[in-house]
């Protein structure tokens, strides 16, 4: 009788430790999502800021400046539920404005243009990487949250179900092939 109780106690302790480890792992994944989302937000903000600077620099023609400025402003001011659409529209505006061959040459020819072009190229290249890191963390957390043990024992607590950030982040051709420094 005593040995049976000991084995039951050991089994319960082992199950408790396993559930605790799983809950800790899930907590770490949620922290990773938060950190990745903060990094993504920073990269998106940097891209919008650089695009606004370029739009107000006077290097681009007036129509291109207006299109780029409005898209960048909308991306910076977008509410959370409209953020993906606004950021996609900024990507489309960047491709439309910088898709013409002469635009990037005009930017590079202006005073401070090579630095501005390089800063924009870096900002545009970092957004897809930050989005990929965020979405990978979301995918891992979703996979763990789908397990029965997580659902049955409510190991996720009250944490919201993680959502991926889906947007059009294709860079303009003029910026996509530039080497990273």
Tab-separated table of C-alpha atoms in Angstrom:
chain	number	residue	atom	x	y	z
A	1	UNK	CA	0.000	0.000	0.000
A	2	UNK	CA	2.764	2.453	0.924
A	3	UNK	CA	4.802	1.631	-2.169
A	4	UNK	CA	1.730	2.219	-4.344
A	5	UNK	CA	1.222	5.654	-2.792
A	6	UNK	CA	4.891	6.462	-3.303
A	7	UNK	CA	4.677	5.481	-6.985
A	8	UNK	CA	1.522	7.563	-7.420
A	9	UNK	CA	3.209	10.543	-5.750
A	10	UNK	CA	6.335	10.142	-7.921
A	11	UNK	CA	4.154	9.903	-11.039
A	12	UNK	CA	2.195	13.009	-10.090
A	13	UNK	CA	5.408	14.916	-9.397
A	14	UNK	CA	6.851	13.819	-12.767
A	15	UNK	CA	3.686	14.884	-14.606
A	16	UNK	CA	3.670	18.180	-12.694
A	17	UNK	CA	7.301	18.850	-13.593
A	18	UNK	CA	6.638	18.035	-17.244
A	19	UNK	CA	3.614	20.357	-17.358
A	20	UNK	CA	5.593	23.074	-15.598
A	21	UNK	CA	8.424	22.704	-18.116
A	22	UNK	CA	5.928	22.897	-20.999
A	23	UNK	CA	4.280	25.994	-19.514
A	24	UNK	CA	7.717	27.610	-19.147
A	25	UNK	CA	8.562	26.771	-22.731
A	26	UNK	CA	5.295	28.308	-23.895
A	27	UNK	CA	5.997	31.401	-21.804
A	28	UNK	CA	9.444	31.733	-23.397
A	29	UNK	CA	7.883	31.428	-26.861
A	30	UNK	CA	5.419	34.194	-26.035
A	31	UNK	CA	8.288	36.369	-24.790
A	32	UNK	CA	10.143	35.631	-28.029
A	33	UNK	CA	7.061	36.708	-30.007
A	34	UNK	CA	6.901	39.955	-28.034
A	35	UNK	CA	10.581	40.668	-28.682
A	36	UNK	CA	10.273	39.799	-32.368
A	37	UNK	CA	7.184	42.002	-32.690
A	38	UNK	CA	9.034	44.908	-31.078
A	39	UNK	CA	11.914	44.426	-33.524
A	40	UNK	CA	9.478	44.240	-36.442
A	41	UNK	CA	7.720	47.409	-35.281
A	42	UNK	CA	11.080	49.178	-35.023
A	43	UNK	CA	12.064	48.128	-38.555
A	44	UNK	CA	8.693	49.147	-39.974
A	45	UNK	CA	8.943	52.511	-38.248
A	46	UNK	CA	12.491	52.989	-39.528
A	47	UNK	CA	11.417	52.163	-43.094
A	48	UNK	CA	8.486	54.601	-42.916
A	49	UNK	CA	10.704	57.335	-41.428
A	50	UNK	CA	13.364	56.946	-44.105
A	51	UNK	CA	10.672	56.949	-46.801
A	52	UNK	CA	9.198	60.160	-45.353
A	53	UNK	CA	12.624	61.781	-45.275
A	54	UNK	CA	13.174	60.821	-48.902
A	55	UNK	CA	9.734	62.129	-49.873
A	56	UNK	CA	10.384	65.516	-48.236
A	57	UNK	CA	13.974	65.843	-49.462
A	58	UNK	CA	12.986	67.435	-52.763
A	59	UNK	CA	14.941	64.880	-54.776
A	60	UNK	CA	11.894	63.098	-56.173
A	61	UNK	CA	9.394	64.647	-58.538
A	62	UNK	CA	6.369	66.184	-56.766
A	63	UNK	CA	3.901	63.419	-57.646
A	64	UNK	CA	6.252	60.681	-56.448
A	65	UNK	CA	6.984	62.651	-53.278
A	66	UNK	CA	3.280	62.959	-52.464
A	67	UNK	CA	2.589	59.273	-53.101
A	68	UNK	CA	5.545	58.164	-50.996
A	69	UNK	CA	4.880	60.652	-48.188
A	70	UNK	CA	1.201	59.742	-47.883
A	71	UNK	CA	1.942	56.009	-47.845
A	72	UNK	CA	4.683	56.428	-45.227
A	73	UNK	CA	2.505	58.683	-43.096
A	74	UNK	CA	-0.403	56.227	-43.301
A	75	UNK	CA	1.920	53.375	-42.281
A	76	UNK	CA	3.180	55.301	-39.257
A	77	UNK	CA	-0.296	56.377	-38.144
A	78	UNK	CA	-2.169	53.112	-38.831
A	79	UNK	CA	-4.163	51.446	-36.078
A	80	UNK	CA	-3.084	47.916	-35.181
A	81	UNK	CA	-5.902	46.240	-37.127
A	82	UNK	CA	-5.012	48.223	-40.286
A	83	UNK	CA	-1.236	48.040	-39.927
A	84	UNK	CA	-0.630	45.153	-42.348
A	85	UNK	CA	-2.583	46.893	-45.121
A	86	UNK	CA	-0.854	50.231	-44.550
A	87	UNK	CA	2.602	48.639	-44.554
A	88	UNK	CA	1.763	46.723	-47.739
A	89	UNK	CA	0.675	49.978	-49.359
A	90	UNK	CA	3.998	51.557	-48.365
A	91	UNK	CA	5.825	48.653	-50.017
A	92	UNK	CA	3.765	49.167	-53.169
A	93	UNK	CA	4.439	52.910	-53.103
A	94	UNK	CA	8.179	52.305	-52.735
A	95	UNK	CA	8.119	49.946	-55.709
A	96	UNK	CA	6.071	52.409	-57.769
A	97	UNK	CA	8.230	55.429	-56.946
A	98	UNK	CA	11.616	53.726	-57.077
A	99	UNK	CA	10.691	51.351	-59.885
A	100	UNK	CA	11.658	53.940	-62.460
A	101	UNK	CA	15.319	53.707	-63.355
A	102	UNK	CA	15.993	57.426	-63.065
A	103	UNK	CA	14.611	57.867	-59.574
A	104	UNK	CA	17.377	56.048	-57.693
A	105	UNK	CA	20.048	57.739	-59.802
A	106	UNK	CA	18.470	61.108	-58.945
A	107	UNK	CA	18.486	60.193	-55.256
A	108	UNK	CA	22.145	59.115	-55.385
A	109	UNK	CA	23.140	62.241	-57.334
A	110	UNK	CA	21.635	64.621	-54.758
A	111	UNK	CA	23.719	65.946	-51.853
A	112	UNK	CA	23.663	63.257	-49.174
A	113	UNK	CA	21.928	60.976	-51.653
A	114	UNK	CA	24.246	57.974	-51.448
A	115	UNK	CA	23.787	57.834	-47.681
A	116	UNK	CA	20.011	58.246	-47.996
A	117	UNK	CA	19.844	55.545	-50.673
A	118	UNK	CA	21.891	53.154	-48.551
A	119	UNK	CA	19.811	53.854	-45.443
A	120	UNK	CA	16.622	53.209	-47.408
A	121	UNK	CA	18.067	50.025	-48.884
A	122	UNK	CA	18.989	48.733	-45.419
A	123	UNK	CA	15.584	49.608	-44.014
A	124	UNK	CA	13.805	47.904	-46.899
A	125	UNK	CA	15.952	44.756	-46.567
A	126	UNK	CA	15.527	44.450	-42.801
A	127	UNK	CA	11.723	44.446	-42.814
A	128	UNK	CA	11.347	40.999	-44.454
A	129	UNK	CA	13.929	39.524	-42.073
A	130	UNK	CA	12.198	40.955	-38.997
A	131	UNK	CA	8.825	39.752	-40.281
A	132	UNK	CA	10.231	36.271	-40.890
A	133	UNK	CA	11.636	36.082	-37.334
A	134	UNK	CA	8.295	37.189	-35.915
A	135	UNK	CA	6.282	34.746	-37.996
A	136	UNK	CA	8.657	31.877	-37.119
A	137	UNK	CA	8.137	32.564	-33.417
A	138	UNK	CA	4.370	32.684	-33.959
A	139	UNK	CA	4.485	29.375	-35.841
A	140	UNK	CA	6.397	27.683	-33.013
A	141	UNK	CA	4.004	28.986	-30.341
A	142	UNK	CA	0.976	27.945	-32.369
A	143	UNK	CA	2.377	24.446	-32.811
A	144	UNK	CA	2.890	24.060	-29.070
A	145	UNK	CA	-0.509	25.528	-28.239
A	146	UNK	CA	-2.192	22.959	-30.495
A	147	UNK	CA	-1.049	20.070	-28.277
A	148	UNK	CA	-3.768	18.506	-26.170
A	149	UNK	CA	-1.840	18.825	-22.918
A	150	UNK	CA	-1.587	22.593	-23.404
A	151	UNK	CA	-5.306	22.926	-24.118
A	152	UNK	CA	-6.507	20.478	-21.433
A	153	UNK	CA	-4.413	21.979	-18.653
A	154	UNK	CA	-4.756	25.558	-20.007
A	155	UNK	CA	-1.021	26.072	-19.911
A	156	UNK	CA	-1.272	29.156	-22.136
A	157	UNK	CA	-3.243	30.940	-19.449
A	158	UNK	CA	-4.997	34.021	-20.766
A	159	UNK	CA	-2.390	34.855	-23.386
A	160	UNK	CA	-3.977	35.739	-26.727
A	161	UNK	CA	-3.501	33.322	-29.595
A	162	UNK	CA	-0.444	34.565	-31.532
A	163	UNK	CA	-1.095	36.040	-34.965
A	164	UNK	CA	1.356	36.220	-37.835
A	165	UNK	CA	2.090	39.562	-39.499
A	166	UNK	CA	1.256	39.193	-43.183
A	167	UNK	CA	2.163	41.981	-45.536
A	168	UNK	CA	3.659	42.688	-48.930
A	169	UNK	CA	7.335	43.297	-48.207
A	170	UNK	CA	8.793	42.864	-51.677
A	171	UNK	CA	11.553	45.486	-52.045
A	172	UNK	CA	11.870	47.763	-55.072
A	173	UNK	CA	14.113	46.257	-57.735
A	174	UNK	CA	16.485	49.222	-57.492
A	175	UNK	CA	17.130	48.403	-53.802
A	176	UNK	CA	16.840	44.611	-53.750
A	177	UNK	CA	20.167	43.757	-55.355
A	178	UNK	CA	22.398	46.197	-53.507
A	179	UNK	CA	25.014	44.543	-51.309
A	180	UNK	CA	24.745	44.913	-47.553
A	181	UNK	CA	27.474	46.892	-45.771
